[in-house]
Amino acid sequence: MASPVLPNTLVAARAALDKQEVSAADLVEEALTTIAQWEPTLHAFLEVFAGHARTAATASDKQRAQGTVLGPLHGVPVAIKDLICTTEGHTTAASKILQNFMAPYDATVITHLKKAGAILIGKTNLDEFAMGSSTEYSAYGPTHNPWQPARVAGGSSGGSAAAVASGSVLAALGTDTGGSIRQPASFCGVVGLKPTYGRVSRFGVIAYGSSLDQVGPFTRTVQDAAIMLSVLAGHDSQDATSSPLPVPAYETFCHGSLKGIKVGVPQEFFAEGVSPEVTTVVKAAIAALADQGATIINLSLPLTPAAIAVYYLIAKAEASTNLARFDALRYAPVSLSSHSLVEHYLEVRGQGFGAEVKRAILMGSYALSAGYYEAWYQQASRVRMLIRREYEEAFKEVDVVVGPVAPETAFTLGSKVDDPLAMYLSDALTVPLSVAGLPALSVPCGFASSLPVGLQIAAPHFKEERLFHVASVYEQAHNWWQQPRL
Ligand code: GLN
């Protein structure tokens, strides 16, 4: 639906803005029009900042006319997952409990985007508090898949994935705890990157699993993801887990050849449960990497099947403590009839949280409670270290590890929403990398029954440049991202 004269990548937008072929005002108007066209079908956005974006575009164009270009995103509209605090509009985490919350400060990633010249166009839909794999657990209704609207967009960052896939924006931010960027990117046919744990600041990002959460970009192309990571990454004194390692110029790695690159293919990534059509598409992509000069090395990561239990124990345990802060004394959605503090908590948390969030509180509190902590949380933490070591060993032999992002393509809305275990299993291939803290990217690699399939590429800690290199060389030979939608 996007007008063909307007740029369809960040690289093209940057060039067109530099040459004054388009203005920030043009890009913002185009984004607002495209969002308005798609919203009745997709519900990708929870809030659109039309007024703010127009004002910011005017200011941005004025700066450019005076010779000031703030950075690589100067004048480019970007959408933000509504888990990330912005001084514009609300930050709801797609929860009723935060429906009136307006953040008093910007998350560090938002400050970075603004310093690079980006214009915030709106906040995107997600599973409540980022818990889920389909965006159906949003308290404000699900997001639909732009390729087939009867299907889910994936989750939890489904709104951001759908916003990029529909051409509404060229870039959006998501968060990934156990797959929430990679899986919706795969389902919607866009690029999604989960950086190494610690590569990007989490200050101002509403916490889910604090030892797992990372912010990352959705884009149409790999090079665009590299541009975004260079803007987002870096040390932040406000986030003790953020790394002081220097930020490479990631964009410079988006070319070259795959000669000499060793690509590891774990057999466990093609185990039972992975659909035959996804297997076929991903194996063809791996064969294509070999055709491009890479050496394919089959390996085994035997702990892969344990990752889902490890992940859900750790993530839910951490979530239960993170969610304790939501006492709804300030942003309560209900008019309170309770007389005591305990009654207030019961009423407000009972009504303000949805079913999946309550499951997290119950499971997590149980796993952390006296007498069970050893058996559950600590045991999961031990297996987590073993999984991490398994990858460290593998990366002594190979440069990257590849496989499917998800066991299947976008599923039908409603098909898993009442079956938490089926929903959790859709993360089986993303959570191993999450618990190991590794960077991983989803790049479109074909279609199965007219739905996009993503190839997952993972690298050692803080080696995102390898992901950009391998994925962009692959992408340049295939261009799946240019397939027309709907
Ligand atoms: N579906 C997973 C969960 O609910 C992952 C979500 C995420 O990465 N935020 O925990």
Tab-separated table of C-alpha atoms and ligand atoms in Angstrom:
chain	number	residue	atom	x	y	z
A	1	MET	CA	0.000	0.000	0.000
A	2	ALA	CA	2.952	2.365	0.626
A	3	SER	CA	3.419	4.791	-2.241
A	4	PRO	CA	6.243	3.496	-4.456
A	5	VAL	CA	7.851	6.922	-4.803
A	6	LEU	CA	8.636	7.079	-1.121
A	7	PRO	CA	11.678	5.285	0.316
A	8	ASN	CA	11.064	1.767	1.614
A	9	THR	CA	14.205	1.379	3.718
A	10	LEU	CA	16.030	3.553	6.246
A	11	VAL	CA	19.019	3.637	3.900
A	12	ALA	CA	16.823	4.960	1.080
A	13	ALA	CA	15.051	7.406	3.402
A	14	ARG	CA	18.359	8.804	4.642
A	15	ALA	CA	19.550	9.304	1.049
A	16	ALA	CA	16.260	10.849	-0.092
A	17	LEU	CA	16.203	13.222	2.881
A	18	ASP	CA	19.840	14.199	2.270
A	19	LYS	CA	19.085	14.958	-1.378
A	20	GLN	CA	15.914	16.793	-0.333
A	21	GLU	CA	13.779	14.535	-2.493
A	22	VAL	CA	11.521	14.052	0.498
A	23	SER	CA	11.014	15.906	3.755
A	24	ALA	CA	10.375	14.646	7.255
A	25	ALA	CA	6.888	16.115	6.851
A	26	ASP	CA	6.328	13.881	3.772
A	27	LEU	CA	7.486	10.819	5.663
A	28	VAL	CA	5.272	11.601	8.643
A	29	GLU	CA	2.197	12.235	6.450
A	30	GLU	CA	2.833	8.993	4.575
A	31	ALA	CA	3.191	7.093	7.842
A	32	LEU	CA	-0.011	8.584	9.272
A	33	THR	CA	-1.945	7.776	6.078
A	34	THR	CA	-0.632	4.211	5.948
A	35	ILE	CA	-1.357	3.657	9.639
A	36	ALA	CA	-4.920	4.968	9.155
A	37	GLN	CA	-5.422	2.624	6.175
A	38	TRP	CA	-4.197	-0.432	8.032
A	39	GLU	CA	-5.403	0.138	11.598
A	40	PRO	CA	-8.963	-1.192	11.098
A	41	THR	CA	-7.420	-4.469	9.828
A	42	LEU	CA	-4.327	-4.801	12.000
A	43	HIS	CA	-4.686	-2.939	15.299
A	44	ALA	CA	-0.909	-2.544	15.439
A	45	PHE	CA	-1.029	0.709	17.417
A	46	LEU	CA	-2.312	1.590	20.869
A	47	GLU	CA	-1.708	5.308	20.357
A	48	VAL	CA	-0.689	7.432	17.374
A	49	PHE	CA	1.087	10.729	17.991
A	50	ALA	CA	-0.203	12.605	14.926
A	51	GLY	CA	0.108	16.089	16.444
A	52	HIS	CA	3.491	15.505	18.023
A	53	ALA	CA	4.879	13.836	14.879
A	54	ARG	CA	3.780	16.700	12.616
A	55	THR	CA	5.313	19.302	14.928
A	56	ALA	CA	8.514	17.290	15.234
A	57	ALA	CA	8.676	16.900	11.432
A	58	THR	CA	8.401	20.647	10.899
A	59	ALA	CA	11.198	21.234	13.417
A	60	SER	CA	13.287	18.484	11.841
A	61	ASP	CA	12.940	19.919	8.321
A	62	LYS	CA	13.809	23.368	9.630
A	63	GLN	CA	16.970	22.053	11.270
A	64	ARG	CA	17.978	20.296	8.061
A	65	ALA	CA	17.397	23.479	6.055
A	66	GLN	CA	19.777	25.214	8.457
A	67	GLY	CA	22.398	22.547	7.914
A	68	THR	CA	21.849	20.529	11.087
A	69	VAL	CA	21.445	16.782	10.724
A	70	LEU	CA	21.238	15.181	14.149
A	71	GLY	CA	22.031	11.633	13.088
A	72	PRO	CA	21.177	8.744	10.789
A	73	LEU	CA	17.467	8.883	11.651
A	74	HIS	CA	17.010	12.630	11.196
A	75	GLY	CA	13.382	13.091	10.126
A	76	VAL	CA	12.433	9.391	10.114
A	77	PRO	CA	9.233	8.260	11.888
A	78	VAL	CA	9.714	5.311	14.263
A	79	ALA	CA	7.133	3.285	16.228
A	80	ILE	CA	7.713	2.148	19.810
A	81	LYS	CA	6.469	-0.923	21.652
A	82	ASP	CA	4.240	0.325	24.450
A	83	LEU	CA	6.461	-1.276	27.088
A	84	ILE	CA	9.050	1.468	26.657
A	85	CYS	CA	8.630	4.766	28.502
A	86	THR	CA	8.144	7.861	26.350
A	87	THR	CA	7.316	11.351	27.524
A	88	GLU	CA	4.880	11.475	24.581
A	89	GLY	CA	1.522	9.835	25.248
A	90	HIS	CA	0.818	6.867	27.500
A	91	THR	CA	2.905	3.840	28.398
A	92	THR	CA	0.438	1.080	29.213
A	93	ALA	CA	2.313	-2.221	28.725
A	94	ALA	CA	-1.039	-3.187	27.114
A	95	SER	CA	-2.360	-3.635	30.652
A	96	LYS	CA	-5.451	-2.184	32.282
A	97	ILE	CA	-3.417	-1.592	35.423
A	98	LEU	CA	-1.327	1.063	33.630
A	99	GLN	CA	-4.040	2.498	31.416
A	100	ASN	CA	-3.595	5.996	32.821
A	101	PHE	CA	0.183	5.957	33.148
A	102	MET	CA	2.129	8.711	31.419
A	103	ALA	CA	5.858	8.271	31.871
A	104	PRO	CA	7.640	11.283	33.365
A	105	TYR	CA	10.842	10.461	31.478
A	106	ASP	CA	12.111	8.834	28.285
A	107	ALA	CA	13.772	5.412	28.335
A	108	THR	CA	17.449	5.637	27.372
A	109	VAL	CA	16.697	4.009	23.990
A	110	ILE	CA	14.177	6.779	23.307
A	111	THR	CA	16.762	9.417	24.207
A	112	HIS	CA	19.157	7.729	21.758
A	113	LEU	CA	16.517	7.693	19.006
A	114	LYS	CA	15.728	11.365	19.537
A	115	LYS	CA	19.424	12.282	19.519
A	116	ALA	CA	19.715	10.470	16.181
A	117	GLY	CA	16.852	12.623	14.860
A	118	ALA	CA	14.014	10.058	14.902
A	119	ILE	CA	10.386	11.163	15.196
A	120	LEU	CA	8.112	9.100	17.445
A	121	ILE	CA	4.950	8.264	15.525
A	122	GLY	CA	3.173	6.166	18.144
A	123	LYS	CA	3.085	3.248	20.560
A	124	THR	CA	2.502	-0.285	19.365
A	125	ASN	CA	0.443	-3.161	20.727
A	126	LEU	CA	1.907	-6.099	22.677
A	127	ASP	CA	0.954	-8.965	24.931
A	128	GLU	CA	0.261	-7.526	28.387
A	129	PHE	CA	3.627	-6.819	30.063
A	130	ALA	CA	5.280	-8.609	27.105
A	131	MET	CA	4.052	-12.006	28.290
A	132	GLY	CA	2.865	-14.030	25.343
A	133	SER	CA	3.672	-15.084	21.806
A	134	SER	CA	0.762	-13.758	19.758
A	135	THR	CA	-0.247	-10.268	21.020
A	136	GLU	CA	-3.614	-11.826	21.889
A	137	TYR	CA	-2.930	-11.223	25.596
A	138	SER	CA	-3.115	-7.449	25.079
A	139	ALA	CA	-5.831	-5.946	27.275
A	140	TYR	CA	-6.744	-3.797	24.264
A	141	GLY	CA	-7.399	-6.533	21.673
A	142	PRO	CA	-5.061	-8.507	19.405
A	143	THR	CA	-2.900	-7.385	16.494
A	144	HIS	CA	-3.505	-9.143	13.172
A	145	ASN	CA	-0.945	-10.339	10.656
A	146	PRO	CA	-0.600	-8.102	7.573
A	147	TRP	CA	-0.100	-11.142	5.316
A	148	GLN	CA	-3.245	-12.932	6.476
A	149	PRO	CA	-5.336	-10.957	8.962
A	150	ALA	CA	-7.007	-14.096	10.355
A	151	ARG	CA	-3.563	-15.015	11.691
A	152	VAL	CA	-1.608	-13.644	14.638
A	153	ALA	CA	1.237	-11.204	14.155
A	154	GLY	CA	3.270	-13.095	16.752
A	155	GLY	CA	4.322	-11.679	20.066
A	156	SER	CA	4.846	-10.170	22.311
A	157	SER	CA	6.010	-7.298	20.050
A	158	GLY	CA	3.316	-8.056	17.439
A	159	GLY	CA	2.292	-4.421	16.947
A	160	SER	CA	5.826	-3.318	16.057
A	161	ALA	CA	6.289	-6.230	13.645
A	162	ALA	CA	2.952	-5.545	11.929
A	163	ALA	CA	3.692	-1.806	11.755
A	164	VAL	CA	6.925	-2.459	9.825
A	165	ALA	CA	5.501	-5.308	7.724
A	166	SER	CA	2.557	-3.150	6.605
A	167	GLY	CA	4.888	-0.376	5.497
A	168	SER	CA	3.492	2.011	8.127
A	169	VAL	CA	6.994	2.687	9.454
A	170	LEU	CA	10.498	1.752	8.339
A	171	ALA	CA	11.622	0.918	11.857
A	172	ALA	CA	10.100	0.058	15.208
A	173	LEU	CA	11.374	-0.918	18.643
A	174	GLY	CA	10.463	-4.145	20.375
A	175	THR	CA	11.669	-6.044	23.401
A	176	ASP	CA	12.736	-9.672	23.471
A	177	THR	CA	12.820	-11.724	26.675
A	178	GLY	CA	12.305	-15.160	25.154
A	179	GLY	CA	11.648	-14.434	21.487
A	180	SER	CA	9.343	-11.423	21.397
A	181	ILE	CA	11.253	-9.671	18.615
A	182	ARG	CA	12.430	-12.666	16.585
A	183	GLN	CA	9.165	-14.615	16.495
A	184	PRO	CA	6.873	-11.751	15.373
A	185	ALA	CA	9.555	-10.716	12.859
A	186	SER	CA	9.457	-14.248	11.475
A	187	PHE	CA	5.632	-14.324	11.416
A	188	CYS	CA	5.401	-10.930	9.678
A	189	GLY	CA	8.297	-11.288	7.218
A	190	VAL	CA	10.552	-8.530	8.556
A	191	VAL	CA	13.991	-8.379	10.157
A	192	GLY	CA	14.071	-8.515	13.974
A	193	LEU	CA	17.137	-8.413	16.188
A	194	LYS	CA	17.594	-9.382	19.818
A	195	PRO	CA	20.972	-7.946	20.823
A	196	THR	CA	23.305	-9.561	23.369
A	197	TYR	CA	22.010	-9.191	26.920
A	198	GLY	CA	23.650	-5.949	28.097
A	199	ARG	CA	24.257	-4.446	24.632
A	200	VAL	CA	21.308	-2.027	24.897
A	201	SER	CA	20.170	-0.121	28.002
A	202	ARG	CA	16.948	-1.255	29.637
A	203	PHE	CA	16.504	1.926	31.672
A	204	GLY	CA	12.899	3.049	31.247
A	205	VAL	CA	11.757	-0.277	29.828
A	206	ILE	CA	9.068	-1.937	31.954
A	207	ALA	CA	10.734	-5.098	33.263
A	208	TYR	CA	9.532	-8.632	32.565
A	209	GLY	CA	12.463	-11.011	33.205
A	210	SER	CA	15.322	-8.775	34.246
A	211	SER	CA	18.087	-11.285	33.502
A	212	LEU	CA	16.720	-11.773	29.967
A	213	ASP	CA	15.096	-8.561	28.668
A	214	GLN	CA	16.645	-6.720	25.719
A	215	VAL	CA	15.420	-3.938	23.431
A	216	GLY	CA	15.961	-4.309	19.694
A	217	PRO	CA	14.780	-3.120	16.288
A	218	PHE	CA	12.333	-4.298	13.634
A	219	THR	CA	13.204	-3.178	10.109
A	220	ARG	CA	12.635	-4.200	6.502
A	221	THR	CA	16.305	-4.980	5.832
A	222	VAL	CA	19.364	-6.181	7.689
A	223	GLN	CA	21.357	-3.044	6.966
A	224	ASP	CA	18.554	-0.995	8.490
A	225	ALA	CA	18.722	-3.156	11.630
A	226	ALA	CA	22.465	-2.450	11.791
A	227	ILE	CA	21.794	1.299	11.593
A	228	MET	CA	19.269	1.006	14.390
A	229	LEU	CA	21.552	-1.009	16.672
A	230	SER	CA	24.348	1.531	16.273
A	231	VAL	CA	21.908	4.166	17.509
A	232	LEU	CA	20.469	2.097	20.373
A	233	ALA	CA	23.550	0.352	21.802
A	234	GLY	CA	26.030	1.553	24.375
A	235	HIS	CA	26.770	1.871	28.038
A	236	ASP	CA	24.265	3.611	30.276
A	237	SER	CA	25.112	4.534	33.843
A	238	GLN	CA	21.393	4.132	34.644
A	239	ASP	CA	21.471	0.410	33.794
A	240	ALA	CA	24.079	-1.564	35.730
A	241	THR	CA	23.731	-4.489	33.310
A	242	SER	CA	24.616	-2.431	30.231
A	243	SER	CA	28.024	-3.181	28.755
A	244	PRO	CA	30.850	-0.642	28.479
A	245	LEU	CA	32.136	-2.338	25.293
A	246	PRO	CA	32.474	0.114	22.401
A	247	VAL	CA	29.726	0.110	19.762
A	248	PRO	CA	31.049	-0.939	16.337
A	249	ALA	CA	29.864	0.784	13.150
A	250	TYR	CA	27.578	-2.174	12.476
A	251	GLU	CA	26.536	-0.958	9.040
A	252	THR	CA	30.060	-1.495	7.694
A	253	PHE	CA	29.657	-5.273	8.124
A	254	CYS	CA	26.665	-5.518	5.774
A	255	HIS	CA	28.527	-6.714	2.698
A	256	GLY	CA	31.240	-9.134	1.594
A	257	SER	CA	31.172	-12.850	1.010
A	258	LEU	CA	30.404	-15.900	3.104
A	259	LYS	CA	33.650	-17.641	2.113
A	260	GLY	CA	35.349	-18.969	5.219
A	261	ILE	CA	32.278	-18.515	7.426
A	262	LYS	CA	31.427	-21.602	9.459
A	263	VAL	CA	27.683	-22.014	9.938
A	264	GLY	CA	26.572	-24.435	12.673
A	265	VAL	CA	23.265	-26.249	12.280
A	266	PRO	CA	22.073	-27.919	15.510
A	267	GLN	CA	20.030	-31.041	14.808
A	268	GLU	CA	17.790	-30.210	17.792
A	269	PHE	CA	16.464	-27.192	15.882
A	270	PHE	CA	14.773	-29.588	13.456
A	271	ALA	CA	13.351	-31.980	16.023
A	272	GLU	CA	9.778	-33.196	16.280
A	273	GLY	CA	7.360	-30.318	16.623
A	274	VAL	CA	8.966	-28.230	13.886
A	275	SER	CA	6.567	-28.230	10.950
A	276	PRO	CA	7.755	-29.982	7.769
A	277	GLU	CA	7.118	-26.876	5.659
A	278	VAL	CA	9.183	-24.650	7.975
A	279	THR	CA	11.945	-27.281	7.930
A	280	THR	CA	11.920	-27.346	4.114
A	281	VAL	CA	12.129	-23.547	3.776
A	282	VAL	CA	14.859	-23.160	6.416
A	283	LYS	CA	16.924	-26.050	5.017
A	284	ALA	CA	16.749	-24.412	1.583
A	285	ALA	CA	18.037	-21.183	3.140
A	286	ILE	CA	20.917	-23.070	4.765
A	287	ALA	CA	21.723	-24.672	1.398
A	288	ALA	CA	21.726	-21.156	-0.075
A	289	LEU	CA	24.286	-20.057	2.539
A	290	ALA	CA	26.463	-22.987	1.406
A	291	ASP	CA	26.021	-21.917	-2.242
A	292	GLN	CA	27.247	-18.486	-1.201
A	293	GLY	CA	30.465	-19.990	0.135
A	294	ALA	CA	29.718	-20.786	3.793
A	295	THR	CA	30.812	-24.097	5.300
A	296	ILE	CA	27.892	-25.906	6.930
A	297	ILE	CA	28.745	-27.846	10.085
A	298	ASN	CA	26.127	-30.095	11.654
A	299	LEU	CA	26.179	-30.048	15.418
A	300	SER	CA	24.302	-31.150	18.446
A	301	LEU	CA	23.143	-28.955	21.323
A	302	PRO	CA	21.530	-31.646	23.467
A	303	LEU	CA	20.207	-29.267	26.136
A	304	THR	CA	18.004	-27.411	23.623
A	305	PRO	CA	14.784	-29.189	24.726
A	306	ALA	CA	15.443	-28.181	28.364
A	307	ALA	CA	15.523	-24.489	27.526
A	308	ILE	CA	11.786	-23.987	27.504
A	309	ALA	CA	11.372	-25.184	31.118
A	310	VAL	CA	14.446	-23.238	32.242
A	311	TYR	CA	13.224	-20.109	30.513
A	312	TYR	CA	9.664	-20.194	31.804
A	313	LEU	CA	10.800	-20.822	35.387
A	314	ILE	CA	13.310	-17.990	35.373
A	315	ALA	CA	11.195	-15.526	33.380
A	316	LYS	CA	8.070	-16.069	35.490
A	317	ALA	CA	10.025	-15.972	38.771
A	318	GLU	CA	11.561	-12.645	37.799
A	319	ALA	CA	8.209	-11.399	36.499
A	320	SER	CA	6.483	-12.164	39.794
A	321	THR	CA	8.896	-9.908	41.659
A	322	ASN	CA	8.886	-7.206	38.979
A	323	LEU	CA	5.093	-7.095	38.964
A	324	ALA	CA	4.925	-6.632	42.745
A	325	ARG	CA	5.469	-2.897	42.229
A	326	PHE	CA	2.120	-2.457	40.496
A	327	ASP	CA	0.037	-1.545	43.512
A	328	ALA	CA	-2.216	0.745	41.449
A	329	LEU	CA	-2.207	3.467	44.051
A	330	ARG	CA	-1.697	6.080	41.328
A	331	TYR	CA	-2.998	4.780	38.000
A	332	ALA	CA	-5.842	2.606	39.239
A	333	PRO	CA	-8.342	1.792	36.512
A	334	VAL	CA	-11.155	1.040	38.959
A	335	SER	CA	-13.024	3.208	41.404
A	336	LEU	CA	-12.025	1.709	44.677
A	337	SER	CA	-14.488	0.315	47.135
A	338	SER	CA	-11.936	-1.483	49.297
A	339	HIS	CA	-11.390	-0.519	52.917
A	340	SER	CA	-7.984	-2.022	53.633
A	341	LEU	CA	-4.691	-2.186	51.805
A	342	VAL	CA	-5.023	-5.943	51.281
A	343	GLU	CA	-8.546	-5.521	49.885
A	344	HIS	CA	-7.241	-2.794	47.623
A	345	TYR	CA	-4.481	-5.037	46.238
A	346	LEU	CA	-6.886	-7.902	45.703
A	347	GLU	CA	-9.388	-5.731	43.920
A	348	VAL	CA	-7.000	-3.735	41.798
A	349	ARG	CA	-4.565	-6.507	40.884
A	350	GLY	CA	-7.480	-8.906	40.426
A	351	GLN	CA	-9.120	-6.603	37.897
A	352	GLY	CA	-6.066	-4.870	36.473
A	353	PHE	CA	-4.043	-7.932	35.401
A	354	GLY	CA	-5.049	-10.390	32.688
A	355	ALA	CA	-4.925	-14.189	32.901
A	356	GLU	CA	-1.376	-14.712	31.556
A	357	VAL	CA	0.064	-12.110	33.922
A	358	LYS	CA	-1.688	-13.769	36.838
A	359	ARG	CA	-0.246	-17.105	35.748
A	360	ALA	CA	3.226	-15.527	35.845
A	361	ILE	CA	2.652	-14.230	39.369
A	362	LEU	CA	1.390	-17.614	40.579
A	363	MET	CA	4.069	-19.721	38.863
A	364	GLY	CA	6.854	-17.305	39.703
A	365	SER	CA	5.919	-16.858	43.352
A	366	TYR	CA	5.718	-20.622	43.733
A	367	ALA	CA	9.152	-21.153	42.143
A	368	LEU	CA	10.678	-18.575	44.495
A	369	SER	CA	8.925	-19.583	47.702
A	370	ALA	CA	10.755	-21.019	50.702
A	371	GLY	CA	11.236	-24.743	50.308
A	372	TYR	CA	10.807	-24.643	46.510
A	373	TYR	CA	13.422	-22.082	45.536
A	374	GLU	CA	16.220	-24.700	45.562
A	375	ALA	CA	14.280	-27.223	43.549
A	376	TRP	CA	12.939	-24.825	40.947
A	377	TYR	CA	14.655	-21.477	40.537
A	378	GLN	CA	18.149	-22.552	41.519
A	379	GLN	CA	17.969	-25.748	39.530
A	380	ALA	CA	16.808	-23.782	36.481
A	381	SER	CA	19.700	-21.343	36.982
A	382	ARG	CA	22.159	-24.249	37.003
A	383	VAL	CA	20.803	-25.718	33.776
A	384	ARG	CA	20.898	-22.224	32.329
A	385	MET	CA	24.667	-22.119	32.919
A	386	LEU	CA	25.025	-25.497	31.204
A	387	ILE	CA	23.098	-24.262	28.165
A	388	ARG	CA	25.316	-21.212	28.040
A	389	ARG	CA	28.406	-23.424	28.151
A	390	GLU	CA	27.037	-25.638	25.408
A	391	TYR	CA	26.892	-22.589	23.134
A	392	GLU	CA	30.352	-21.419	24.210
A	393	GLU	CA	31.709	-24.819	23.162
A	394	ALA	CA	29.802	-24.708	19.866
A	395	PHE	CA	31.179	-21.276	19.074
A	396	LYS	CA	34.706	-22.660	19.311
A	397	GLU	CA	33.852	-24.619	16.141
A	398	VAL	CA	31.492	-22.290	14.260
A	399	ASP	CA	31.012	-18.554	13.662
A	400	VAL	CA	27.218	-18.536	13.766
A	401	VAL	CA	24.442	-20.983	14.598
A	402	VAL	CA	21.351	-21.082	12.387
A	403	GLY	CA	17.917	-22.687	12.426
A	404	PRO	CA	14.242	-21.806	12.291
A	405	VAL	CA	12.950	-18.956	14.477
A	406	ALA	CA	9.707	-20.699	15.305
A	407	PRO	CA	8.394	-24.236	14.849
A	408	GLU	CA	5.593	-23.020	12.583
A	409	THR	CA	4.325	-20.013	10.665
A	410	ALA	CA	1.799	-17.501	12.040
A	411	PHE	CA	-1.049	-19.454	13.597
A	412	THR	CA	-4.748	-18.654	13.469
A	413	LEU	CA	-6.075	-16.147	15.989
A	414	GLY	CA	-7.699	-17.934	18.900
A	415	SER	CA	-6.028	-21.280	18.242
A	416	LYS	CA	-3.655	-21.196	21.242
A	417	VAL	CA	-5.040	-18.448	23.410
A	418	ASP	CA	-6.637	-20.841	25.899
A	419	ASP	CA	-3.757	-23.313	25.857
A	420	PRO	CA	-0.765	-21.747	27.644
A	421	LEU	CA	1.503	-24.739	27.045
A	422	ALA	CA	0.920	-24.675	23.281
A	423	MET	CA	1.615	-20.936	23.368
A	424	TYR	CA	4.847	-21.467	25.358
A	425	LEU	CA	6.041	-24.105	22.887
A	426	SER	CA	6.057	-21.591	20.071
A	427	ASP	CA	9.152	-20.146	21.816
A	428	ALA	CA	11.031	-23.473	21.854
A	429	LEU	CA	13.672	-22.291	19.362
A	430	THR	CA	14.112	-18.713	20.540
A	431	VAL	CA	14.443	-19.246	24.304
A	432	PRO	CA	17.720	-21.262	24.172
A	433	LEU	CA	19.498	-18.151	22.864
A	434	SER	CA	17.693	-15.979	25.421
A	435	VAL	CA	18.775	-18.009	28.430
A	436	ALA	CA	22.331	-18.020	27.054
A	437	GLY	CA	22.186	-14.202	26.673
A	438	LEU	CA	23.263	-14.451	23.023
A	439	PRO	CA	22.454	-12.095	20.147
A	440	ALA	CA	20.122	-13.527	17.501
A	441	LEU	CA	18.359	-12.200	14.461
A	442	SER	CA	15.417	-13.257	12.313
A	443	VAL	CA	15.722	-12.631	8.593
A	444	PRO	CA	12.984	-13.534	6.095
A	445	CYS	CA	13.951	-16.695	4.187
A	446	GLY	CA	10.862	-17.658	2.212
A	447	PHE	CA	7.231	-18.632	2.484
A	448	ALA	CA	5.241	-21.661	3.540
A	449	SER	CA	1.582	-21.710	2.457
A	450	SER	CA	1.892	-17.993	1.602
A	451	LEU	CA	3.111	-17.080	5.098
A	452	PRO	CA	6.603	-15.741	5.849
A	453	VAL	CA	9.279	-17.917	7.437
A	454	GLY	CA	12.262	-16.504	9.328
A	455	LEU	CA	15.803	-17.847	9.485
A	456	GLN	CA	17.304	-17.441	12.952
A	457	ILE	CA	21.016	-16.613	13.089
A	458	ALA	CA	22.828	-16.498	16.438
A	459	ALA	CA	26.362	-15.375	17.286
A	460	PRO	CA	28.637	-15.305	20.353
A	461	HIS	CA	28.144	-12.566	22.943
A	462	PHE	CA	28.688	-9.051	21.543
A	463	LYS	CA	29.338	-10.339	18.011
A	464	GLU	CA	26.247	-8.766	16.427
A	465	GLU	CA	28.392	-7.751	13.446
A	466	ARG	CA	28.506	-11.429	12.418
A	467	LEU	CA	24.708	-11.521	12.323
A	468	PHE	CA	24.618	-8.429	10.130
A	469	HIS	CA	27.295	-9.818	7.834
A	470	VAL	CA	25.778	-13.274	7.270
A	471	ALA	CA	22.168	-12.059	7.153
A	472	SER	CA	22.798	-9.181	4.766
A	473	VAL	CA	24.870	-11.257	2.341
A	474	TYR	CA	22.045	-13.822	2.353
A	475	GLU	CA	19.371	-11.126	2.011
A	476	GLN	CA	21.066	-9.366	-0.886
A	477	ALA	CA	20.925	-12.605	-2.877
A	478	HIS	CA	17.276	-13.294	-2.072
A	479	ASN	CA	15.294	-10.151	-1.307
A	480	TRP	CA	12.348	-11.889	0.317
A	481	TRP	CA	11.534	-8.602	1.987
A	482	GLN	CA	10.484	-7.119	-1.340
A	483	GLN	CA	7.583	-9.563	-1.788
A	484	PRO	CA	4.263	-7.709	-2.020
A	485	ARG	CA	1.863	-8.066	0.893
A	486	LEU	CA	-1.876	-8.841	0.904
B	1	GLN	N1	6.435	-15.757	24.891
B	1	GLN	C1	7.470	-15.580	25.834
B	1	GLN	C2	6.908	-15.284	27.203
B	1	GLN	O1	5.744	-15.095	27.361
B	1	GLN	C3	8.437	-14.534	25.388
B	1	GLN	C4	7.926	-13.178	25.583
B	1	GLN	C5	8.993	-12.129	25.389
B	1	GLN	O2	10.050	-12.382	24.808
B	1	GLN	N2	8.739	-10.954	25.938
B	1	GLN	O3	7.624	-15.246	28.159
